[in-house]
C-alpha cells in the first residue's frame, strides 16, 4: 500500500542529524529515504542553514528592466540576474530593505523567491486565455501571469483567506494590472461551469522548502499534519483538473520537497482518473521527479516533474509538475 | 436616480454601477477637468455587507464575462476608488491612469525629489518642494511624471502646503 509512506520508522542516523540541526526526527528519516545518501542529506541540511538571498521579479509591464536595474544601482544596490528566470534579480547588496524603495511602491517589482518564479514560466500563459489560479493569494504568481501576458489574459484568482486576498488586491493595484477577478472561495467548491485554458495550483503545503526563510518549519509540522496536507492537496488538484478544458494544462507546485505533497498526490490521481498525463518540463531546471520512495513505486511519468533543492540549485526547496488534460 | 446601499447582499457582490453611482464619478471627472471616459469604460461597484460605501472598478469586458454566477467576489478589474454617499475618493491606480494626462488636460501637482520622499511618508509638502501646482485636488507626480498619489492644497502659517490624500506609501504601511 502506497499509504505506507506515512509510516516512518526513525533510524539512529536520523535521530543524530535531527538533534544536530534541530529538526523533528521523522523529517530527517524522510530525507534519508529521498536522497538515499547520508552525505547528500547533510549537504541539504547545511544549505538550509544559509539564509535566502533577497530576490525580486522585475515588472516588465510597467518598466524596462534595464532601467529598473540602473535606478536601483544608482541607490547603492548591487544586483545580479537570477539564472533560469525571465525577470528575476538577486540583491547582492542592499542599502535599504528591497521592499521599501520608491520603485517598489511604484510597482516596478515584486519581492519573490527564485523558484517561485518558475511555475508561471512552466504554465506559459498566453494573451486572451482564461487562466485559473487556485490558492492565489498573496498574488506573486497571479501578478506574474498578468505580467507575462501584458495584462491580456483573463485571470480568475481564487483564495479562501480574506487577509491574503487583501494583499493580492494591493499587489495587483500597485503593479498596474486590471484583467483579473479575485474570488474568496474554497477552490474545491467552485461552480462546475468554470473551465480554464490553464490552471495554476501552488498548493498550500508544509513549507518544508522554505526552512531557509523560516527555520520554525523544522519543527512546526508533524507527520499527521503532512498526511492532512497531502489529502487536501489531492482534493485541490482533483478540483484543478476538473476546471481545465480538454487539452489544457495544470501546473501543480509546492514550496516543499516532500514526496507526500507532490509525486504521491499526482500518483493517487493518476490511479483514480484517466483523463490526464504528466508532461515534460524541459525548460525548467531541477532534478527529476521521484518515482520510488520508501520502497513504494510511483508512475514512471512522474520523473518529468522538476525538484529544486537549496544544496543543488541555490533556491528554496520547490517541486513543479505539469499535467495535461486529454 | 435611485439611492444606493439598499438591500445589501450577505456576501460581497460586484454589479454594474447605477446611474447615481456613475453620476458621482462623472462629477469627479468634471471637477478634475477630464472626460469620464478617461476614468472608466465599464463601471462596476462592489457592495460589501454592512459597509457604508461601495468600491468602484473599471472591469474589462473579458473579466465581466467570467463574473457571471460567481459569489463572494473580493476584487476585480481596475480599482477606481470608493463611493460614499455623493462623494468619490479616488484610489492609487486611478492616479497612475490619469497621470498620463498631466500637462495636457489635467493640471497635476509636481514635486521635487525631497517633496517626493516627504509625500510618500504621508506628510505634507511645503511649497518650496512643489515645482508646479495643479488643481486644488489633483494627481501628484514626481519630476519624471511618475504618479505618487492624490494631494490637496491647503494653507498653513500663511503658506501653501500639499497634503496627501492618499500616497503610494500606503502600499508599505497598509497594503500587505
mmCIF file of C-alpha atoms in Angstrom, chain A:
data_model
loop_
_atom_site.group_PDB
_atom_site.id
_atom_site.type_symbol
_atom_site.label_atom_id
_atom_site.label_comp_id
_atom_site.label_asym_id
_atom_site.label_seq_id
_atom_site.Cartn_x
_atom_site.Cartn_y
_atom_site.Cartn_z
ATOM 1 C CA UNK A 1 0.000 0.000 0.000
ATOM 2 C CA UNK A 2 1.378 3.370 -1.030
ATOM 3 C CA UNK A 3 -0.035 4.934 2.116
ATOM 4 C CA UNK A 4 2.811 3.217 3.955
ATOM 5 C CA UNK A 5 4.963 6.255 3.136
ATOM 6 C CA UNK A 6 3.298 7.860 6.143
ATOM 7 C CA UNK A 7 4.627 5.141 8.433
ATOM 8 C CA UNK A 8 8.100 6.452 9.189
ATOM 9 C CA UNK A 9 10.472 4.467 11.391
ATOM 10 C CA UNK A 10 13.232 6.724 12.622
ATOM 11 C CA UNK A 11 16.799 5.382 12.400
ATOM 12 C CA UNK A 12 19.782 6.235 14.572
ATOM 13 C CA UNK A 13 21.284 8.380 11.791
ATOM 14 C CA UNK A 14 18.077 10.368 11.551
ATOM 15 C CA UNK A 15 17.961 10.917 15.305
ATOM 16 C CA UNK A 16 21.549 12.174 15.390
ATOM 17 C CA UNK A 17 21.051 14.572 12.475
ATOM 18 C CA UNK A 18 17.715 15.770 13.839
ATOM 19 C CA UNK A 19 19.349 16.666 17.135
ATOM 20 C CA UNK A 20 22.289 18.367 15.442
ATOM 21 C CA UNK A 21 20.211 20.502 13.052
ATOM 22 C CA UNK A 22 17.109 20.966 15.229
ATOM 23 C CA UNK A 23 14.538 19.075 13.134
ATOM 24 C CA UNK A 24 11.788 16.655 14.076
ATOM 25 C CA UNK A 25 13.357 13.200 13.560
ATOM 26 C CA UNK A 26 10.683 11.933 11.137
ATOM 27 C CA UNK A 27 11.647 14.694 8.698
ATOM 28 C CA UNK A 28 15.274 13.605 8.565
ATOM 29 C CA UNK A 29 14.298 9.977 8.060
ATOM 30 C CA UNK A 30 12.291 11.061 5.046
ATOM 31 C CA UNK A 31 15.258 12.992 3.655
ATOM 32 C CA UNK A 32 17.428 9.882 4.049
ATOM 33 C CA UNK A 33 14.851 7.971 2.023
ATOM 34 C CA UNK A 34 14.563 10.769 -0.527
ATOM 35 C CA UNK A 35 18.267 11.258 -1.235
ATOM 36 C CA UNK A 36 19.414 7.740 -0.415
ATOM 37 C CA UNK A 37 22.789 9.092 0.680
ATOM 38 C CA UNK A 38 23.587 10.424 4.149
ATOM 39 C CA UNK A 39 26.216 12.822 2.773
ATOM 40 C CA UNK A 40 23.680 14.436 0.476
ATOM 41 C CA UNK A 41 21.244 14.741 3.365
ATOM 42 C CA UNK A 42 23.951 16.634 5.276
ATOM 43 C CA UNK A 43 24.547 18.898 2.252
ATOM 44 C CA UNK A 44 20.831 19.574 2.094
ATOM 45 C CA UNK A 45 20.605 20.354 5.825
ATOM 46 C CA UNK A 46 23.682 22.590 5.660
ATOM 47 C CA UNK A 47 22.200 24.517 2.735
ATOM 48 C CA UNK A 48 19.031 25.024 4.759
ATOM 49 C CA UNK A 49 21.137 26.843 7.356
ATOM 50 C CA UNK A 50 22.001 29.554 4.806
ATOM 51 C CA UNK A 51 19.532 32.465 4.743
ATOM 52 C CA UNK A 52 17.690 33.014 1.473
ATOM 53 C CA UNK A 53 19.096 35.729 -0.769
ATOM 54 C CA UNK A 54 16.951 38.822 -1.338
ATOM 55 C CA UNK A 55 15.415 38.377 -4.765
ATOM 56 C CA UNK A 56 12.731 40.084 -6.815
ATOM 57 C CA UNK A 57 10.928 39.911 -10.129
ATOM 58 C CA UNK A 58 11.069 42.987 -12.320
ATOM 59 C CA UNK A 59 7.608 44.080 -13.512
ATOM 60 C CA UNK A 60 8.318 44.439 -17.223
ATOM 61 C CA UNK A 61 4.705 45.527 -17.710
ATOM 62 C CA UNK A 62 5.477 48.901 -16.119
ATOM 63 C CA UNK A 63 9.192 49.425 -16.630
ATOM 64 C CA UNK A 64 12.094 48.346 -18.820
ATOM 65 C CA UNK A 65 14.083 46.035 -16.535
ATOM 66 C CA UNK A 66 17.383 47.634 -17.578
ATOM 67 C CA UNK A 67 16.046 50.978 -16.373
ATOM 68 C CA UNK A 68 14.942 49.462 -13.082
ATOM 69 C CA UNK A 69 18.397 47.975 -12.551
ATOM 70 C CA UNK A 70 20.035 51.343 -13.278
ATOM 71 C CA UNK A 71 17.732 53.110 -10.861
ATOM 72 C CA UNK A 72 18.321 50.657 -8.036
ATOM 73 C CA UNK A 73 22.078 50.550 -8.659
ATOM 74 C CA UNK A 74 22.187 54.342 -8.503
ATOM 75 C CA UNK A 75 20.769 53.994 -4.983
ATOM 76 C CA UNK A 76 23.531 51.623 -3.916
ATOM 77 C CA UNK A 77 22.025 48.222 -4.685
ATOM 78 C CA UNK A 78 24.291 45.649 -6.276
ATOM 79 C CA UNK A 79 22.193 43.360 -8.442
ATOM 80 C CA UNK A 80 22.696 40.193 -10.395
ATOM 81 C CA UNK A 81 20.382 38.455 -12.841
ATOM 82 C CA UNK A 82 18.943 35.226 -11.484
ATOM 83 C CA UNK A 83 19.742 32.332 -13.767
ATOM 84 C CA UNK A 84 16.855 30.418 -15.333
ATOM 85 C CA UNK A 85 14.256 33.097 -14.585
ATOM 86 C CA UNK A 86 12.980 35.538 -17.180
ATOM 87 C CA UNK A 87 12.713 38.608 -14.935
ATOM 88 C CA UNK A 88 14.458 37.632 -11.691
ATOM 89 C CA UNK A 89 17.227 39.519 -9.885
ATOM 90 C CA UNK A 90 19.175 38.998 -6.694
ATOM 91 C CA UNK A 91 20.192 41.925 -4.492
ATOM 92 C CA UNK A 92 23.761 41.065 -3.526
ATOM 93 C CA UNK A 93 23.993 44.275 -1.534
ATOM 94 C CA UNK A 94 21.075 46.398 -0.393
ATOM 95 C CA UNK A 95 21.469 49.741 1.415
ATOM 96 C CA UNK A 96 17.809 49.555 2.483
ATOM 97 C CA UNK A 97 15.235 46.791 2.508
ATOM 98 C CA UNK A 98 14.390 45.755 -1.034
ATOM 99 C CA UNK A 99 10.730 46.020 -0.101
ATOM 100 C CA UNK A 100 10.906 49.674 0.922
ATOM 101 C CA UNK A 101 12.100 51.603 -2.135
ATOM 102 C CA UNK A 102 10.137 54.139 -4.184
ATOM 103 C CA UNK A 103 10.483 51.726 -7.110
ATOM 104 C CA UNK A 104 8.722 49.046 -5.077
ATOM 105 C CA UNK A 105 5.886 51.425 -4.243
ATOM 106 C CA UNK A 106 5.646 52.376 -7.913
ATOM 107 C CA UNK A 107 5.002 48.713 -8.695
ATOM 108 C CA UNK A 108 8.203 48.119 -10.643
ATOM 109 C CA UNK A 109 8.944 44.799 -8.944
ATOM 110 C CA UNK A 110 7.641 42.047 -6.691
ATOM 111 C CA UNK A 111 9.748 40.565 -3.912
ATOM 112 C CA UNK A 112 9.744 36.856 -4.727
ATOM 113 C CA UNK A 113 11.893 33.797 -4.098
ATOM 114 C CA UNK A 114 13.657 32.430 -7.182
ATOM 115 C CA UNK A 115 11.980 29.022 -7.530
ATOM 116 C CA UNK A 116 8.587 30.670 -7.003
ATOM 117 C CA UNK A 117 9.072 32.427 -10.327
ATOM 118 C CA UNK A 118 9.219 29.116 -12.213
ATOM 119 C CA UNK A 119 5.642 27.746 -12.044
ATOM 120 C CA UNK A 120 4.340 30.579 -14.215
ATOM 121 C CA UNK A 121 7.176 30.010 -16.670
ATOM 122 C CA UNK A 122 6.011 26.385 -16.817
ATOM 123 C CA UNK A 123 2.368 27.449 -17.179
ATOM 124 C CA UNK A 124 3.284 29.684 -20.143
ATOM 125 C CA UNK A 125 0.014 31.669 -20.178
ATOM 126 C CA UNK A 126 -0.926 33.454 -23.407
ATOM 127 C CA UNK A 127 -2.841 36.681 -24.064
ATOM 128 C CA UNK A 128 -6.568 36.102 -24.441
ATOM 129 C CA UNK A 129 -6.597 32.878 -22.460
ATOM 130 C CA UNK A 130 -8.727 32.226 -19.399
ATOM 131 C CA UNK A 131 -6.380 31.331 -16.553
ATOM 132 C CA UNK A 132 -7.409 29.976 -13.172
ATOM 133 C CA UNK A 133 -5.050 30.495 -10.246
ATOM 134 C CA UNK A 134 -6.118 28.422 -7.240
ATOM 135 C CA UNK A 135 -4.739 29.295 -3.788
ATOM 136 C CA UNK A 136 -3.658 32.508 -5.497
ATOM 137 C CA UNK A 137 -3.009 34.904 -2.626
ATOM 138 C CA UNK A 138 -0.897 36.876 -1.840
ATOM 139 C CA UNK A 139 -0.505 37.184 -5.594
ATOM 140 C CA UNK A 140 3.112 36.552 -6.581
ATOM 141 C CA UNK A 141 2.201 34.174 -9.362
ATOM 142 C CA UNK A 142 -1.073 35.895 -10.195
ATOM 143 C CA UNK A 143 0.723 39.172 -10.903
ATOM 144 C CA UNK A 144 3.351 37.252 -12.872
ATOM 145 C CA UNK A 145 0.634 35.688 -15.079
ATOM 146 C CA UNK A 146 -0.668 39.126 -15.982
ATOM 147 C CA UNK A 147 2.843 40.492 -16.401
ATOM 148 C CA UNK A 148 3.934 37.900 -18.956
ATOM 149 C CA UNK A 149 0.687 38.246 -20.910
ATOM 150 C CA UNK A 150 0.870 42.046 -20.917
ATOM 151 C CA UNK A 151 -2.302 42.138 -18.763
ATOM 152 C CA UNK A 152 -4.115 40.440 -21.646
ATOM 153 C CA UNK A 153 -5.066 37.105 -20.068
ATOM 154 C CA UNK A 154 -8.332 36.792 -18.150
ATOM 155 C CA UNK A 155 -7.366 35.672 -14.687
ATOM 156 C CA UNK A 156 -9.640 34.238 -12.028
ATOM 157 C CA UNK A 157 -7.649 34.267 -8.778
ATOM 158 C CA UNK A 158 -9.186 32.157 -6.020
ATOM 159 C CA UNK A 159 -8.230 32.027 -2.370
ATOM 160 C CA UNK A 160 -10.045 31.199 0.808
ATOM 161 C CA UNK A 161 -8.345 33.797 3.014
ATOM 162 C CA UNK A 162 -9.711 37.324 3.128
ATOM 163 C CA UNK A 163 -6.485 38.677 4.650
ATOM 164 C CA UNK A 164 -4.352 37.161 1.935
ATOM 165 C CA UNK A 165 -6.747 38.340 -0.781
ATOM 166 C CA UNK A 166 -6.321 41.842 0.560
ATOM 167 C CA UNK A 167 -2.615 41.516 -0.139
ATOM 168 C CA UNK A 168 -3.319 40.143 -3.627
ATOM 169 C CA UNK A 169 -5.557 43.083 -4.431
ATOM 170 C CA UNK A 170 -2.935 45.500 -3.163
ATOM 171 C CA UNK A 171 -0.203 43.919 -5.319
ATOM 172 C CA UNK A 172 -2.469 43.930 -8.396
ATOM 173 C CA UNK A 173 -3.141 47.621 -7.899
ATOM 174 C CA UNK A 174 0.459 48.505 -7.129
ATOM 175 C CA UNK A 175 1.726 46.676 -10.210
ATOM 176 C CA UNK A 176 -0.862 48.137 -12.565
ATOM 177 C CA UNK A 177 -2.952 45.095 -13.539
ATOM 178 C CA UNK A 178 -6.659 45.040 -14.265
ATOM 179 C CA UNK A 179 -7.516 41.797 -16.087
ATOM 180 C CA UNK A 180 -8.351 39.761 -13.023
ATOM 181 C CA UNK A 181 -11.138 38.786 -10.728
ATOM 182 C CA UNK A 182 -10.328 37.805 -7.139
ATOM 183 C CA UNK A 183 -12.755 35.383 -5.602
ATOM 184 C CA UNK A 184 -12.908 34.395 -1.960
ATOM 185 C CA UNK A 185 -13.800 30.747 -2.149
ATOM 186 C CA UNK A 186 -12.748 27.203 -1.403
ATOM 187 C CA UNK A 187 -11.212 26.019 -4.672
ATOM 188 C CA UNK A 188 -12.813 22.617 -4.147
ATOM 189 C CA UNK A 189 -16.276 24.133 -4.372
ATOM 190 C CA UNK A 190 -16.189 26.310 -7.467
ATOM 191 C CA UNK A 191 -19.122 26.231 -9.891
ATOM 192 C CA UNK A 192 -18.803 23.352 -12.364
ATOM 193 C CA UNK A 193 -19.086 25.593 -15.408
ATOM 194 C CA UNK A 194 -15.687 27.198 -14.824
ATOM 195 C CA UNK A 195 -13.352 25.763 -17.464
ATOM 196 C CA UNK A 196 -9.992 27.431 -17.927
ATOM 197 C CA UNK A 197 -7.360 27.137 -20.649
ATOM 198 C CA UNK A 198 -4.696 26.765 -17.980
ATOM 199 C CA UNK A 199 -4.791 26.265 -14.222
ATOM 200 C CA UNK A 200 -2.095 27.022 -11.705
ATOM 201 C CA UNK A 201 -2.233 25.350 -8.317
ATOM 202 C CA UNK A 202 0.541 26.435 -5.993
ATOM 203 C CA UNK A 203 -0.908 24.350 -3.231
ATOM 204 C CA UNK A 204 -0.926 25.121 0.493
ATOM 205 C CA UNK A 205 1.886 22.982 1.871
ATOM 206 C CA UNK A 206 4.126 22.201 4.815
ATOM 207 C CA UNK A 207 6.608 24.887 3.763
ATOM 208 C CA UNK A 208 9.403 22.374 4.167
ATOM 209 C CA UNK A 209 11.119 24.054 1.244
ATOM 210 C CA UNK A 210 11.345 27.453 2.890
ATOM 211 C CA UNK A 211 13.216 26.465 6.035
ATOM 212 C CA UNK A 212 15.957 28.862 4.914
ATOM 213 C CA UNK A 213 13.471 31.694 5.388
ATOM 214 C CA UNK A 214 11.526 30.270 8.277
ATOM 215 C CA UNK A 215 13.503 27.879 10.494
ATOM 216 C CA UNK A 216 10.429 27.278 12.660
ATOM 217 C CA UNK A 217 9.335 24.890 9.877
ATOM 218 C CA UNK A 218 11.921 22.437 11.168
ATOM 219 C CA UNK A 219 9.573 21.542 13.985
ATOM 220 C CA UNK A 220 6.174 23.034 13.230
ATOM 221 C CA UNK A 221 4.662 20.211 11.140
ATOM 222 C CA UNK A 222 4.060 16.688 12.395
ATOM 223 C CA UNK A 223 3.677 13.588 10.273
ATOM 224 C CA UNK A 224 -0.084 13.817 10.881
ATOM 225 C CA UNK A 225 -0.030 17.386 9.536
ATOM 226 C CA UNK A 226 1.752 16.101 6.451
ATOM 227 C CA UNK A 227 -0.889 13.455 5.894
ATOM 228 C CA UNK A 228 -3.638 16.038 6.301
ATOM 229 C CA UNK A 229 -1.931 18.379 3.825
ATOM 230 C CA UNK A 230 -1.433 15.586 1.333
ATOM 231 C CA UNK A 231 -5.157 14.828 1.441
ATOM 232 C CA UNK A 232 -6.029 18.491 0.984
ATOM 233 C CA UNK A 233 -3.586 18.812 -1.916
ATOM 234 C CA UNK A 234 -5.108 15.777 -3.609
ATOM 235 C CA UNK A 235 -8.579 17.290 -3.337
ATOM 236 C CA UNK A 236 -7.362 20.638 -4.647
ATOM 237 C CA UNK A 237 -5.516 19.083 -7.571
ATOM 238 C CA UNK A 238 -8.554 16.994 -8.394
ATOM 239 C CA UNK A 239 -10.577 20.229 -8.494
ATOM 240 C CA UNK A 240 -7.925 21.879 -10.664
ATOM 241 C CA UNK A 241 -8.209 19.033 -13.167
ATOM 242 C CA UNK A 242 -11.995 19.373 -13.165
ATOM 243 C CA UNK A 243 -11.734 23.047 -14.064
ATOM 244 C CA UNK A 244 -9.341 22.813 -17.008
ATOM 245 C CA UNK A 245 -10.559 22.365 -20.591
ATOM 246 C CA UNK A 246 -9.648 19.291 -22.615
ATOM 247 C CA UNK A 247 -6.163 19.820 -23.980
ATOM 248 C CA UNK A 248 -5.419 22.406 -21.287
ATOM 249 C CA UNK A 249 -2.652 22.219 -18.712
ATOM 250 C CA UNK A 250 -2.500 22.274 -14.937
ATOM 251 C CA UNK A 251 0.746 23.293 -13.260
ATOM 252 C CA UNK A 252 0.990 21.890 -9.765
ATOM 253 C CA UNK A 253 3.648 23.305 -7.452
ATOM 254 C CA UNK A 254 4.521 23.349 -3.775
ATOM 255 C CA UNK A 255 7.262 25.007 -1.759
ATOM 256 C CA UNK A 256 8.038 21.580 -0.369
ATOM 257 C CA UNK A 257 10.406 18.765 -1.210
ATOM 258 C CA UNK A 258 8.095 16.246 0.459
ATOM 259 C CA UNK A 259 7.190 13.382 -1.870
ATOM 260 C CA UNK A 260 3.977 13.043 0.134
ATOM 261 C CA UNK A 261 2.944 16.512 -1.058
ATOM 262 C CA UNK A 262 3.992 16.131 -4.658
ATOM 263 C CA UNK A 263 4.540 12.900 -6.605
ATOM 264 C CA UNK A 264 2.363 10.905 -4.207
ATOM 265 C CA UNK A 265 -0.522 13.352 -4.724
ATOM 266 C CA UNK A 266 -0.314 13.113 -8.505
ATOM 267 C CA UNK A 267 0.189 9.353 -8.441
ATOM 268 C CA UNK A 268 -3.036 8.939 -6.483
ATOM 269 C CA UNK A 269 -4.923 10.926 -9.092
ATOM 270 C CA UNK A 270 -3.277 9.043 -11.954
ATOM 271 C CA UNK A 271 -4.727 5.911 -10.397
ATOM 272 C CA UNK A 272 -8.129 7.484 -9.799
ATOM 273 C CA UNK A 273 -8.727 9.151 -13.163
ATOM 274 C CA UNK A 274 -7.503 8.516 -16.683
ATOM 275 C CA UNK A 275 -8.080 11.922 -18.258
ATOM 276 C CA UNK A 276 -4.648 13.483 -17.784
ATOM 277 C CA UNK A 277 -0.958 12.738 -18.114
ATOM 278 C CA UNK A 278 2.269 14.196 -16.736
ATOM 279 C CA UNK A 279 4.144 16.328 -19.268
ATOM 280 C CA UNK A 280 7.900 17.007 -19.552
ATOM 281 C CA UNK A 281 9.137 20.345 -18.212
ATOM 282 C CA UNK A 282 12.191 20.745 -20.419
ATOM 283 C CA UNK A 283 12.547 24.495 -19.950
ATOM 284 C CA UNK A 284 12.526 24.317 -16.160
ATOM 285 C CA UNK A 285 15.726 23.469 -14.281
ATOM 286 C CA UNK A 286 15.825 20.975 -11.464
ATOM 287 C CA UNK A 287 16.308 17.352 -10.536
ATOM 288 C CA UNK A 288 13.823 14.816 -11.939
ATOM 289 C CA UNK A 289 10.704 13.893 -10.035
ATOM 290 C CA UNK A 290 10.767 10.927 -7.677
ATOM 291 C CA UNK A 291 9.430 7.567 -8.893
ATOM 292 C CA UNK A 292 10.483 5.424 -5.930
ATOM 293 C CA UNK A 293 10.348 6.398 -2.268
ATOM 294 C CA UNK A 294 10.199 4.359 0.928
ATOM 295 C CA UNK A 295 10.105 1.195 -1.200
ATOM 296 C CA UNK A 296 6.968 2.435 -2.953
ATOM 297 C CA UNK A 297 6.965 2.859 -6.740
ATOM 298 C CA UNK A 298 5.086 5.683 -8.415
ATOM 299 C CA UNK A 299 4.102 6.182 -12.034
ATOM 300 C CA UNK A 300 7.202 6.457 -14.227
ATOM 301 C CA UNK A 301 5.945 9.667 -15.872
ATOM 302 C CA UNK A 302 6.461 11.484 -12.571
ATOM 303 C CA UNK A 303 10.141 11.723 -13.446
ATOM 304 C CA UNK A 304 9.010 14.641 -15.680
ATOM 305 C CA UNK A 305 8.372 16.750 -12.567
ATOM 306 C CA UNK A 306 11.119 19.113 -11.501
ATOM 307 C CA UNK A 307 12.565 19.371 -7.996
ATOM 308 C CA UNK A 308 14.663 22.297 -6.838
ATOM 309 C CA UNK A 309 16.901 21.961 -3.819
ATOM 310 C CA UNK A 310 18.887 24.536 -1.863
ATOM 311 C CA UNK A 311 22.097 22.475 -1.978
ATOM 312 C CA UNK A 312 21.890 21.805 -5.725
ATOM 313 C CA UNK A 313 20.199 24.868 -7.193
ATOM 314 C CA UNK A 314 20.703 27.588 -4.579
ATOM 315 C CA UNK A 315 16.953 28.159 -4.318
ATOM 316 C CA UNK A 316 14.317 27.347 -1.771
ATOM 317 C CA UNK A 317 13.078 23.759 -1.885
ATOM 318 C CA UNK A 318 10.365 23.517 -4.528
ATOM 319 C CA UNK A 319 8.589 20.983 -6.717
ATOM 320 C CA UNK A 320 6.810 21.660 -10.024
ATOM 321 C CA UNK A 321 4.805 19.271 -12.200
ATOM 322 C CA UNK A 322 2.836 19.903 -15.379
ATOM 323 C CA UNK A 323 -0.258 17.886 -16.182
ATOM 324 C CA UNK A 324 -2.128 17.865 -19.476
ATOM 325 C CA UNK A 325 -5.799 17.035 -19.697
ATOM 326 C CA UNK A 326 -6.726 14.689 -22.527
#
